[in-house]
CSV table of C-alpha atoms in Angstrom, one decimal:
chain,number,residue,atom,x,y,z
M,244,MET,CA,-64.8,-27.4,29.0
M,245,ALA,CA,-62.9,-26.1,32.0
M,246,ALA,CA,-59.9,-23.9,31.2
M,247,SER,CA,-57.3,-22.3,33.2
M,248,ARG,CA,-54.7,-19.6,32.5
M,249,ASP,CA,-50.7,-20.8,33.2
M,250,TYR,CA,-49.4,-18.3,35.8
M,251,ASP,CA,-46.2,-18.5,37.6
M,252,HIS,CA,-46.7,-17.0,40.9
M,253,ASN,CA,-43.3,-17.5,41.9
M,254,ASN,CA,-41.8,-14.9,39.4
M,255,THR,CA,-41.2,-11.5,41.3
M,256,ASN,CA,-39.4,-9.6,38.4
M,257,GLY,CA,-42.8,-7.6,37.1
M,258,TYR,CA,-43.4,-10.5,34.7
M,259,SER,CA,-46.2,-13.7,35.0
M,260,SER,CA,-45.7,-16.6,33.2
M,261,SER,CA,-48.7,-17.2,30.3
M,262,SER,CA,-49.2,-19.9,27.9
M,263,SER,CA,-52.1,-21.2,25.5
M,264,MET,CA,-55.3,-22.8,27.1
M,265,GLU,CA,-54.5,-26.1,28.0
M,266,ASP,CA,-57.6,-28.3,27.7
M,267,GLU,CA,-57.1,-30.7,30.4
M,268,ASN,CA,-60.3,-33.0,29.1
M,269,THR,CA,-57.9,-34.4,26.5
M,270,GLY,CA,-54.6,-35.8,25.9
M,271,TYR,CA,-51.2,-34.5,26.8
M,272,PRO,CA,-50.4,-31.6,24.1
M,273,PHE,CA,-46.8,-32.8,24.1
M,274,ASP,CA,-44.3,-33.7,21.2
M,275,PHE,CA,-43.3,-37.3,22.7
M,276,LEU,CA,-40.3,-39.4,21.4
M,277,GLU,CA,-42.3,-42.0,21.6
M,278,THR,CA,-45.4,-42.7,19.7
M,279,ASP,CA,-47.4,-45.3,22.3
M,280,PHE,CA,-50.0,-44.7,24.6
M,281,GLN,CA,-51.7,-42.6,22.1
M,282,CYS,CA,-55.4,-42.1,22.4
M,283,VAL,CA,-57.9,-43.5,19.8
M,284,ILE,CA,-60.4,-40.5,20.1
M,285,CYS,CA,-57.6,-37.3,20.3
M,286,THR,CA,-54.7,-39.4,19.1
M,287,MET,CA,-52.7,-37.4,21.7
M,288,VAL,CA,-50.8,-39.3,24.8
M,289,ILE,CA,-53.1,-40.5,27.2
M,290,ARG,CA,-54.2,-38.7,30.5
M,291,GLY,CA,-56.2,-40.7,32.4
M,292,PHE,CA,-55.2,-44.0,31.1
M,293,THR,CA,-58.5,-46.0,30.7
M,294,GLU,CA,-58.8,-49.3,29.0
M,295,LEU,CA,-62.0,-50.7,27.1
M,296,PRO,CA,-63.2,-54.4,27.4
M,297,CYS,CA,-62.0,-54.7,23.5
M,298,GLY,CA,-58.2,-53.7,24.4
M,299,HIS,CA,-58.1,-50.3,22.8
M,300,ALA,CA,-57.7,-47.6,25.2
M,301,GLY,CA,-57.8,-43.9,25.6
M,302,CYS,CA,-58.3,-40.7,27.8
M,303,LYS,CA,-61.1,-40.9,30.5
M,304,PHE,CA,-62.6,-37.5,29.4
M,305,CYS,CA,-62.3,-38.6,25.6
M,306,ILE,CA,-64.3,-41.7,26.3
M,307,GLU,CA,-67.1,-40.3,28.8
M,308,ARG,CA,-67.3,-37.6,25.7
M,309,TRP,CA,-67.8,-40.4,23.5
M,310,GLU,CA,-70.2,-42.6,25.2
M,311,LYS,CA,-72.8,-39.7,25.3
M,312,LYS,CA,-73.0,-40.5,21.6
M,313,LYS,CA,-72.3,-44.0,21.5
M,314,VAL,CA,-71.1,-47.0,23.7
M,315,ALA,CA,-69.1,-48.6,21.6
M,316,CYS,CA,-65.3,-48.6,20.9
M,317,CYS,CA,-64.5,-45.8,18.2
M,318,GLU,CA,-61.6,-47.7,16.7
M,319,CYS,CA,-63.2,-51.0,16.3
M,320,GLN,CA,-66.8,-50.5,16.8
M,321,GLU,CA,-67.6,-53.1,19.5
M,322,SER,CA,-70.0,-52.5,22.2
M,323,TYR,CA,-69.2,-52.8,25.7
M,324,ASP,CA,-70.5,-52.4,29.2
M,325,LYS,CA,-69.5,-49.1,31.1
M,326,THR,CA,-69.0,-50.7,34.4
M,327,LYS,CA,-66.5,-53.0,32.6
M,328,LYS,CA,-63.7,-50.5,31.8
M,329,GLN,CA,-60.9,-50.4,33.7
M,330,GLU,CA,-58.5,-47.1,34.9
M,331,SER,CA,-54.9,-47.9,35.3
M,332,ARG,CA,-53.2,-45.6,37.6
M,333,TYR,CA,-49.9,-47.5,37.0
M,334,ASN,CA,-49.8,-46.4,33.1
M,335,ASP,CA,-50.4,-43.3,34.3
M,336,ARG,CA,-47.6,-42.6,36.5
M,337,LYS,CA,-45.5,-44.5,33.5
M,338,ILE,CA,-46.7,-41.8,31.2
M,339,LYS,CA,-45.8,-38.9,33.4
M,340,HIS,CA,-42.6,-39.9,34.7
M,341,GLU,CA,-41.3,-42.3,32.2
M,342,ARG,CA,-42.1,-40.9,28.8
M,343,LEU,CA,-39.6,-38.5,27.4
M,344,ALA,CA,-41.3,-35.5,25.6
M,345,ARG,CA,-39.9,-32.4,24.1
M,346,CYS,CA,-40.8,-28.7,25.6
M,347,LYS,CA,-43.8,-26.9,24.4
M,348,GLN,CA,-41.5,-23.9,23.0
M,349,HIS,CA,-39.3,-26.8,21.0
M,350,GLU,CA,-40.3,-24.8,17.6
M,351,GLN,CA,-39.1,-21.6,19.2
M,352,GLY,CA,-35.4,-23.3,19.7
M,353,CYS,CA,-36.0,-24.8,23.6
M,354,THR,CA,-33.7,-28.1,23.3
M,355,TRP,CA,-35.0,-29.5,26.7
M,356,ARG,CA,-36.4,-33.2,26.9
M,357,GLY,CA,-37.6,-34.8,30.1
M,358,SER,CA,-40.8,-36.1,32.0
M,359,ILE,CA,-44.5,-34.3,32.0
M,360,ALA,CA,-44.1,-34.1,35.8
M,361,ASP,CA,-40.5,-32.4,35.6
M,362,TYR,CA,-41.9,-30.0,33.0
M,363,LYS,CA,-44.5,-29.0,35.2
M,364,ASP,CA,-42.6,-28.8,38.2
M,365,GLN,CA,-39.1,-27.3,37.1
M,366,HIS,CA,-38.7,-26.6,33.3
M,367,ARG,CA,-41.9,-24.6,32.8
M,368,LYS,CA,-40.6,-21.9,35.6
M,369,ARG,CA,-37.3,-21.5,34.0
M,370,CYS,CA,-37.8,-22.0,30.0
M,371,GLY,CA,-36.3,-18.9,28.5
M,372,PHE,CA,-38.3,-19.5,25.3
M,373,ARG,CA,-41.8,-19.0,27.2
M,374,ASN,CA,-43.8,-16.5,26.9
M,375,VAL,CA,-44.4,-14.1,29.8
M,376,ARG,CA,-46.6,-10.8,30.5
M,377,CYS,CA,-45.5,-8.0,31.6
M,378,ARG,CA,-47.4,-6.6,34.6
M,379,LEU,CA,-46.6,-3.0,33.7
M,380,CYS,CA,-47.8,-3.1,30.2
M,381,ASN,CA,-49.5,-6.2,30.0
M,382,GLN,CA,-47.7,-7.4,26.8
M,383,LYS,CA,-46.3,-10.9,26.3
M,384,VAL,CA,-42.4,-11.2,26.1
M,385,VAL,CA,-40.2,-14.2,25.6
M,386,ARG,CA,-38.8,-15.2,29.0
M,387,ASN,CA,-35.3,-14.4,27.3
M,388,GLN,CA,-36.2,-10.9,26.3
M,389,THR,CA,-37.4,-9.1,29.6
M,390,GLU,CA,-34.0,-7.5,30.5
M,391,GLU,CA,-34.5,-5.6,27.0
M,392,HIS,CA,-38.3,-5.0,27.2
M,393,LYS,CA,-37.3,-3.4,30.7
M,394,LEU,CA,-35.6,-0.7,28.9
M,395,THR,CA,-38.0,0.0,26.2
M,396,CYS,CA,-41.6,-0.7,28.1
M,397,THR,CA,-43.9,2.2,28.0
M,398,HIS,CA,-44.8,2.1,31.4
M,399,ARG,CA,-41.3,1.4,33.0
M,400,LEU,CA,-40.5,3.8,35.9
M,401,VAL,CA,-38.0,6.7,35.4
M,402,ASN,CA,-36.9,9.0,38.2
M,403,CYS,CA,-37.1,12.5,37.1
M,404,THR,CA,-33.8,14.4,37.0
M,405,ILE,CA,-35.1,17.6,38.0
M,406,CYS,CA,-37.7,17.3,41.2
M,407,GLY,CA,-36.6,13.4,41.9
M,408,THR,CA,-40.0,12.1,41.8
M,409,GLN,CA,-40.7,8.6,39.9
M,410,TYR,CA,-43.3,8.4,37.1
M,411,SER,CA,-44.0,6.4,34.3
M,412,PHE,CA,-42.6,6.8,31.4
M,413,ILE,CA,-45.7,7.0,28.9
M,414,ASN,CA,-46.7,9.8,31.5
M,415,LYS,CA,-43.7,11.8,31.0
M,416,LYS,CA,-45.5,15.0,29.4
M,417,LYS,CA,-48.1,14.9,31.9
M,418,HIS,CA,-45.4,14.6,34.5
M,419,ASP,CA,-43.4,17.5,33.0
M,420,ASP,CA,-46.2,19.7,32.4
M,421,GLU,CA,-48.4,19.3,35.6
M,422,GLU,CA,-46.0,17.7,38.3
M,423,CYS,CA,-42.6,19.2,37.7
M,424,LYS,CA,-41.6,22.3,38.5
M,425,GLN,CA,-38.2,23.2,36.8
M,426,HIS,CA,-35.5,26.0,37.8
M,427,CYS,CA,-35.6,29.3,35.8
M,428,ASP,CA,-33.2,29.6,33.4
M,429,TYR,CA,-31.7,32.3,35.2
M,430,TRP,CA,-31.1,29.8,38.5
M,431,GLN,CA,-27.4,30.2,38.4
M,432,PHE,CA,-27.6,34.0,38.6
M,433,GLY,CA,-29.8,34.3,41.8
M,434,CYS,CA,-33.2,33.3,40.6
M,435,HIS,CA,-34.3,30.5,42.8
M,436,GLU,CA,-38.0,30.2,41.3
M,437,LYS,CA,-39.1,26.3,40.4
M,438,VAL,CA,-42.2,26.9,37.4
M,439,TYR,CA,-43.9,24.4,35.8
M,440,LYS,CA,-42.8,23.5,31.9
M,441,PRO,CA,-45.6,25.4,30.4
M,442,HIS,CA,-45.5,28.4,32.6
M,443,MET,CA,-41.7,29.0,31.9
M,444,GLU,CA,-42.1,31.7,29.1
M,445,ARG,CA,-44.7,33.6,31.1
M,446,HIS,CA,-42.5,33.8,33.9
M,447,LEU,CA,-39.4,35.0,31.7
M,448,ALA,CA,-41.2,37.7,30.5
M,449,ASN,CA,-42.5,38.8,33.5
M,450,SER,CA,-38.9,38.7,35.6
M,451,ALA,CA,-37.0,40.2,32.6
M,452,ARG,CA,-36.3,43.3,34.6
M,453,ARG,CA,-34.8,41.5,37.6
M,454,HIS,CA,-33.3,38.7,35.3
M,455,ILE,CA,-31.2,41.7,34.4
M,456,GLU,CA,-30.2,43.1,37.6
M,457,LEU,CA,-29.3,39.9,38.6
M,458,VAL,CA,-26.8,39.0,35.7
M,459,LYS,CA,-25.5,42.6,35.9
M,460,SER,CA,-24.9,42.4,39.6
M,461,HIS,CA,-23.5,38.7,39.2
M,462,TYR,CA,-20.6,39.9,36.6
M,463,ASP,CA,-20.0,43.0,39.0
M,464,ARG,CA,-19.4,41.1,41.8
M,465,ILE,CA,-16.6,38.5,39.6
M,466,VAL,CA,-15.3,42.0,38.1
M,467,THR,CA,-14.8,42.9,41.8
M,468,GLU,CA,-13.4,39.8,43.0
M,469,LEU,CA,-11.2,39.9,39.9
M,470,VAL,CA,-10.0,43.7,41.1
M,471,SER,CA,-9.5,42.7,44.6
M,472,GLU,CA,-7.0,39.8,43.7
M,473,LYS,CA,-5.0,41.9,41.7
M,474,ASP,CA,-4.5,44.1,44.2
M,475,LYS,CA,-3.5,41.7,46.3
M,476,LYS,CA,-1.1,40.3,44.1
M,477,ILE,CA,0.3,43.7,43.4
M,478,THR,CA,0.6,44.4,47.2
M,479,GLU,CA,2.7,41.1,47.9
M,480,LEU,CA,4.9,41.9,44.8
M,481,ASN,CA,5.8,45.6,46.1
M,482,THR,CA,6.4,43.9,49.8
M,483,THR,CA,8.7,41.5,48.1
M,484,VAL,CA,10.5,44.4,45.9
M,485,ASN,CA,10.8,46.4,49.3
M,486,LEU,CA,12.4,43.5,51.0
M,487,GLN,CA,14.7,42.6,48.2
M,488,SER,CA,15.8,46.6,48.3
M,489,LYS,CA,16.4,46.3,52.2
M,490,HIS,CA,18.4,43.3,51.7
M,491,ILE,CA,20.6,44.9,49.2
M,492,THR,CA,21.2,48.1,51.1
M,493,GLU,CA,22.3,45.9,53.9
M,494,LEU,CA,24.7,44.0,51.8
M,495,THR,CA,26.4,47.4,50.2
M,496,THR,CA,26.9,49.1,53.8
M,497,GLN,CA,28.5,45.8,54.7
M,498,LEU,CA,30.7,45.9,51.6
M,499,GLU,CA,31.8,49.5,52.8
M,500,ARG,CA,32.4,48.7,56.1
M,501,THR,CA,34.7,45.9,55.2
M,502,LYS,CA,36.3,48.0,52.2
M,503,LEU,CA,36.1,44.7,49.7
M,504,PRO,CA,37.1,45.7,46.2
M,505,MET,CA,34.1,46.2,43.8
M,506,ALA,CA,34.5,45.4,40.1
M,507,THR,CA,33.7,48.9,38.2
M,508,SER,CA,32.5,49.1,34.6
M,509,SER,CA,35.9,50.8,33.7
M,510,SER,CA,37.7,47.6,34.6
M,511,SER,CA,39.4,46.3,31.6
M,512,PRO,CA,38.2,43.0,30.4
M,513,THR,CA,41.0,40.1,30.1
M,514,VAL,CA,42.2,39.4,26.9
M,515,LYS,CA,42.5,35.8,25.5
M,516,GLN,CA,45.6,34.6,23.6
M,517,THR,CA,44.2,33.0,20.7
M,518,VAL,CA,46.4,30.0,19.2
M,519,LYS,CA,46.4,29.4,15.7
M,520,PRO,CA,45.9,25.9,14.9
M,521,LYS,CA,48.7,23.8,13.6
M,522,THR,CA,48.5,23.0,10.1
M,523,LEU,CA,48.2,19.4,9.3
M,524,PRO,CA,51.4,18.3,7.1
M,525,ARG,CA,50.5,17.7,3.5
M,526,PRO,CA,50.9,13.9,2.8
M,527,PRO,CA,52.7,12.8,-0.4
M,528,ILE,CA,51.1,12.3,-3.3
M,529,ARG,CA,51.4,9.0,-4.8
M,530,ILE,CA,51.5,8.4,-8.4
M,531,TYR,CA,51.5,4.9,-9.6
M,532,GLU,CA,53.3,5.1,-13.1
M,533,ARG,CA,56.3,3.6,-14.4
M,534,GLU,CA,59.5,4.3,-12.6
M,535,GLU,CA,60.7,6.0,-15.5
M,536,ASP,CA,57.5,8.2,-15.7
M,537,LYS,CA,57.7,8.9,-12.0
M,538,GLN,CA,61.0,10.4,-12.0
M,539,GLN,CA,59.8,12.7,-14.7
M,540,GLN,CA,56.7,13.9,-13.4
M,541,GLN,CA,58.7,14.6,-10.0
M,542,ALA,CA,61.2,16.8,-12.1
M,543,THR,CA,58.3,18.5,-13.3
M,544,ASN,CA,54.8,18.6,-11.6
M,545,PRO,CA,54.6,16.0,-8.6
M,546,PHE,CA,50.5,15.9,-9.1
M,547,ARG,CA,49.9,15.7,-12.8
M,548,PRO,CA,51.5,13.3,-15.7
M,549,ALA,CA,54.4,14.1,-17.7
M,550,SER,CA,52.1,14.2,-20.8
M,551,ILE,CA,48.7,13.5,-21.4
M,552,HIS,CA,49.0,11.6,-24.6
M,553,GLU,CA,51.3,8.4,-24.2
M,554,LYS,CA,53.4,7.8,-27.4
M,555,LYS,CA,53.1,4.5,-29.3
M,556,GLU,CA,56.1,3.1,-27.9
M,557,ASP,CA,54.5,3.3,-24.4
M,558,LYS,CA,51.5,1.6,-25.4
M,559,GLN,CA,53.2,-1.2,-26.9
M,560,GLN,CA,55.4,-1.3,-23.5
M,561,GLN,CA,51.9,-1.3,-21.8
M,562,GLN,CA,50.7,-4.1,-23.8
M,563,GLN,CA,54.0,-6.2,-23.3
M,564,THR,CA,53.8,-5.9,-19.4
M,565,ASN,CA,50.1,-7.0,-19.0
M,566,PRO,CA,49.5,-9.3,-22.1
M,567,PHE,CA,45.6,-9.6,-20.5
M,568,ARG,CA,44.7,-6.6,-21.8
M,569,PRO,CA,42.6,-7.2,-25.1
M,570,ALA,CA,41.5,-5.1,-27.4
M,571,SER,CA,38.3,-3.6,-26.4
M,572,THR,CA,35.0,-5.1,-28.2
M,573,LYS,CA,32.0,-3.0,-28.9
M,574,TRP,CA,28.9,-4.6,-27.2
M,575,ASP,CA,26.0,-5.8,-29.5
M,576,GLY,CA,23.4,-3.8,-27.8
M,577,LYS,CA,21.8,-7.3,-26.7
M,578,LYS,CA,20.9,-7.9,-22.9
M,579,MET,CA,20.6,-11.5,-21.4
M,580,HIS,CA,19.6,-13.0,-18.0
M,581,GLU,CA,20.3,-16.3,-18.9
M,582,ILE,CA,21.7,-18.8,-21.1
M,583,VAL,CA,21.3,-22.7,-22.2
M,584,PHE,CA,24.7,-24.7,-21.8
M,585,GLN,CA,24.8,-28.6,-22.7
M,586,GLY,CA,20.9,-28.6,-22.1
M,587,GLU,CA,20.9,-26.6,-18.9
M,588,THR,CA,19.8,-23.1,-18.1
M,589,LEU,CA,22.1,-20.9,-16.3
M,590,THR,CA,21.4,-17.9,-14.9
M,591,TYR,CA,23.8,-14.8,-14.4
M,592,TYR,CA,24.1,-15.8,-10.6
M,593,ASP,CA,24.6,-19.6,-11.8
M,594,VAL,CA,27.6,-18.3,-14.1
M,595,TRP,CA,29.1,-16.4,-11.6
M,596,LYS,CA,29.0,-19.1,-9.0
M,597,ILE,CA,31.5,-21.0,-11.5
M,598,LEU,CA,33.9,-17.6,-12.1
M,599,PHE,CA,33.4,-17.4,-7.9
M,600,GLU,CA,34.5,-21.3,-7.6
M,601,ASN,CA,37.5,-20.8,-9.8
M,602,LYS,CA,36.0,-23.0,-12.5
M,603,PHE,CA,37.7,-21.1,-14.9
M,604,ALA,CA,37.9,-23.8,-17.6
M,605,LYS,CA,34.1,-24.2,-17.6
M,606,PHE,CA,33.5,-20.8,-18.2
M,607,GLU,CA,36.1,-20.9,-21.4
M,608,GLU,CA,33.7,-23.8,-22.6
M,609,ILE,CA,30.7,-21.6,-22.1
M,610,PHE,CA,32.5,-18.9,-24.0
M,611,LYS,CA,33.1,-20.9,-27.0
M,612,GLN,CA,29.5,-21.3,-27.5
M,613,LYS,CA,28.2,-18.1,-26.2
M,614,PRO,CA,31.2,-15.5,-27.1
M,615,ASN,CA,28.8,-12.4,-26.0
M,616,ILE,CA,28.2,-13.7,-22.4
M,617,VAL,CA,30.9,-11.2,-21.2
M,618,ASN,CA,28.9,-8.2,-22.4
M,619,SER,CA,25.6,-9.1,-22.8
M,620,LEU,CA,25.1,-11.4,-19.4
M,621,ARG,CA,23.3,-8.9,-16.6
M,622,GLY,CA,22.5,-9.6,-13.2
M,623,GLY,CA,19.1,-8.8,-11.4
M,624,VAL,CA,17.8,-5.3,-11.5
M,625,ASP,CA,21.3,-3.5,-11.3
M,626,GLY,CA,22.2,-4.7,-14.6
M,627,TRP,CA,25.8,-5.4,-13.8
M,628,THR,CA,28.2,-7.3,-15.6
M,629,LEU,CA,30.3,-10.2,-14.8
M,630,LEU,CA,33.7,-7.5,-14.4
M,631,MET,CA,31.4,-5.2,-12.3
M,632,ASN,CA,30.8,-8.0,-9.9
M,633,ALA,CA,34.2,-9.1,-9.5
M,634,VAL,CA,34.9,-5.7,-8.6
M,635,ASP,CA,32.2,-5.2,-6.3
M,636,GLY,CA,33.0,-8.7,-4.7
M,637,ASP,CA,37.0,-8.0,-4.8
M,638,ARG,CA,37.7,-10.8,-6.4
M,639,PHE,CA,40.8,-9.6,-8.3
M,640,ASP,CA,41.6,-13.4,-9.7
M,641,VAL,CA,38.0,-13.1,-11.2
M,642,PHE,CA,38.7,-9.7,-12.5
M,643,VAL,CA,42.2,-10.8,-14.0
M,644,HIS,CA,40.8,-13.6,-15.7
M,645,LEU,CA,37.8,-11.8,-17.2
M,646,MET,CA,40.2,-9.1,-18.6
M,647,LYS,CA,41.1,-11.5,-20.9
M,648,TYR,CA,38.2,-11.8,-22.9
M,649,PRO,CA,36.9,-9.0,-25.0
M,650,GLN,CA,35.6,-6.5,-23.2
M,651,ASP,CA,33.4,-3.6,-24.2
M,652,PHE,CA,34.5,-1.0,-21.4
M,653,SER,CA,32.1,1.6,-22.1
M,654,LEU,CA,29.1,-0.4,-20.6
M,655,VAL,CA,27.1,1.0,-17.8
M,656,ASP,CA,24.8,-0.5,-15.2
M,657,ASN,CA,21.1,0.5,-14.7
M,658,ASP,CA,22.6,3.5,-12.8
M,659,GLY,CA,24.5,5.0,-15.4
M,660,GLN,CA,27.9,3.4,-13.9
M,661,ASN,CA,30.8,2.5,-15.7
M,662,VAL,CA,33.8,0.0,-14.2
M,663,LEU,CA,35.6,2.9,-12.9
M,664,HIS,CA,32.6,3.6,-10.8
M,665,PHE,CA,32.9,0.3,-9.3
M,666,VAL,CA,36.7,0.6,-8.7
M,667,GLY,CA,36.2,4.1,-7.0
M,668,SER,CA,33.8,2.5,-4.6
M,669,TYR,CA,35.1,-1.2,-4.1
M,670,GLY,CA,38.5,-1.6,-5.6
M,671,THR,CA,42.0,-0.6,-5.5
M,672,VAL,CA,44.9,0.5,-7.6
M,673,ARG,CA,45.8,-2.7,-8.8
M,674,TYR,CA,42.4,-2.8,-10.7
M,675,LEU,CA,43.1,0.3,-12.5
M,676,GLU,CA,46.4,-0.6,-13.2
M,677,MET,CA,44.9,-3.5,-15.5
M,678,PHE,CA,43.2,-1.0,-17.9
M,679,ASP,CA,45.1,0.8,-20.9
M,680,GLN,CA,45.5,4.7,-21.1
M,681,GLN,CA,42.7,4.6,-23.7
M,682,THR,CA,40.0,3.3,-21.9
M,683,ILE,CA,41.1,5.3,-18.5
M,684,LYS,CA,40.9,8.8,-20.8
M,685,LYS,CA,37.6,7.6,-22.0
M,686,LEU,CA,36.2,6.6,-18.7
M,687,ILE,CA,37.8,8.6,-16.0
M,688,ASN,CA,35.1,11.3,-16.5
M,689,GLY,CA,32.1,9.2,-17.1
M,690,ARG,CA,29.0,10.5,-14.9
M,691,ASN,CA,26.1,8.0,-13.4
M,692,ILE,CA,22.3,8.9,-13.4
M,693,TRP,CA,23.3,11.6,-9.9
M,694,ASN,CA,26.5,13.2,-12.3
M,695,LYS,CA,28.9,11.4,-10.2
M,696,THR,CA,32.3,10.6,-11.3
M,697,PRO,CA,34.5,7.7,-10.2
M,698,LEU,CA,36.4,10.3,-8.3
M,699,HIS,CA,33.1,11.1,-6.7
M,700,ARG,CA,32.8,7.2,-5.6
M,701,ALA,CA,36.4,7.2,-4.5
M,702,ALA,CA,36.2,10.6,-2.4
M,703,TRP,CA,32.8,9.3,-0.7
M,704,ARG,CA,34.7,5.9,0.0
M,705,ASN,CA,37.9,7.8,1.4
M,706,LYS,CA,40.2,5.5,-1.0
M,707,HIS,CA,43.1,7.6,-0.8
M,708,ASP,CA,45.2,5.6,-3.1
M,709,VAL,CA,42.5,5.9,-6.0
M,710,ILE,CA,41.9,9.2,-5.5
M,711,ARG,CA,45.7,10.2,-6.0
M,712,TRP,CA,45.6,7.7,-9.1
M,713,LEU,CA,42.9,8.9,-10.6
M,714,LEU,CA,44.1,12.7,-9.9
M,715,ALA,CA,47.4,11.8,-11.6
M,716,LYS,CA,45.7,9.9,-14.7
M,717,GLY,CA,43.5,13.1,-15.5
M,718,ALA,CA,40.2,13.3,-13.5
M,719,ASN,CA,38.7,16.3,-13.5
M,720,PRO,CA,38.1,17.6,-9.4
M,721,GLU,CA,35.8,20.5,-10.3
M,722,LEU,CA,32.8,18.3,-11.9
M,723,LYS,CA,29.7,18.6,-9.7
M,724,ASN,CA,27.0,15.9,-9.1
M,725,ASP,CA,23.6,17.2,-8.9
M,726,HIS,CA,23.7,18.5,-5.2
M,727,GLY,CA,26.3,21.3,-6.8
M,728,GLN,CA,29.0,19.2,-5.1
M,729,ARG,CA,32.7,18.8,-6.3
M,730,PRO,CA,34.2,15.3,-5.1
M,731,ASP,CA,36.1,16.8,-1.9
M,732,GLU,CA,32.7,18.6,-0.9
M,733,GLN,CA,30.7,15.6,-0.1
M,734,ARG,CA,29.8,14.8,3.4
M,735,LYS,CA,31.7,11.6,4.1
M,736,CYS,CA,35.1,12.8,3.0
M,737,ASP,CA,37.6,12.7,5.9
M,738,GLY,CA,40.7,15.2,6.5
M,739,VAL,CA,43.2,13.3,4.7
M,740,THR,CA,40.6,13.3,1.0
M,741,LYS,CA,40.2,16.8,1.6
M,742,GLU,CA,44.2,17.7,2.0
M,743,ILE,CA,44.7,15.6,-1.1
M,744,PHE,CA,42.4,17.7,-3.4
M,745,ARG,CA,43.5,20.9,-1.6
M,746,SER,CA,47.5,20.1,-2.5
M,747,PHE,CA,46.1,18.8,-5.9
M,748,ARG,CA,44.6,22.3,-6.7
M,749,SER,CA,47.2,24.3,-5.2
M,750,SER,CA,49.8,23.0,-7.1
């Protein structure tokens, strides 16, 4: 049986192609897409198409081997005359050039398909899944992995970084020990001998005294260079100083010749006149009280009310002038975030939208069914009541309407702020005038979680009219917040705010 190793002689990258032994005395060892033209003996695609008198066909070499045993068709067992069998070159060409076959390496992942002639002429030399043999280490490597194999091949050629010669990587130890002379470890200090690596320790031991002298002389040379450089810089500095001194002497001589006046240390400095800053005029303190109370306060103290406790007749008169102020109703302690009205679920913001759009009649209907809506319905994460939201949005009409309902003015939001805190931050004096004196007295010095009073909030926003009103109603200006600041000591207070407090304290 003749066999030949398949080499790729056109490959010049250090690898030779190799495949398994291919027996040319049998059919083609390919996986054809079509299964016709099969040999009746080897069952592969026919190589050397030969047709028997009985009509069956097979490979030329398969039939010749079979005839040595028996001159009869192996398929139908019909005897025949050897001279009557026929070879068909037409079918041979058809099999080689027209029948499509898969690559022999299709199981490894190659997707090529083509004729046998194309495989032998072209694809066999380019197939990336075909095994090639490294000519250095003689190992089989897949063609797609040849670049990686070049980096790890044990027989790859490397260049020595010391002597510059090229050697096989597997002979590295031999090269280092027997072929390559390395520089002495004291090369930088002046020892220029080259020694084989195994002899390096002996060289260091034998030349120890010489190496010490080389190191000493090396550092002595460095010290000498540094000292000389230092002396050079000192000389340059001395030269510069001498030149400057000479220049100063020349200037002094010129001044004496021209008799220019020179400043002496005994000359008295000029005294700058200091100008006293003008003090700002005190703005008048406005107190929002009834006209008769205003006249009485101006006669006694323009910054405080005539009396802290109002008389009963004043309270009755105040109730008559403001019919919307009902008696406060204490909250039952239950919070709501939504209510059900006429089968519809209304959130806090839905109810506020009704008030915002001035649908007061509808709110009245909701109140009749849910009378605790005024104090219990709270909004969002802040826990505001509807009255607080009216002040925050500066909706005085909504505020007046809500004041008709029983309000618990002692309620605070999640930050501990009562309704006067909101008026101090966002409201005006007309909001404050809606409260009776008893409510004002109860809330005026209330503190939130940061120990800020309504006066702190008003001073922070520089609401001058609100500040005057709160001071006139008995707000304590000496209370301090968590930062130890009184209302007028906060960072955002302007000059007018500070002057109001200063005038109040001085009075």
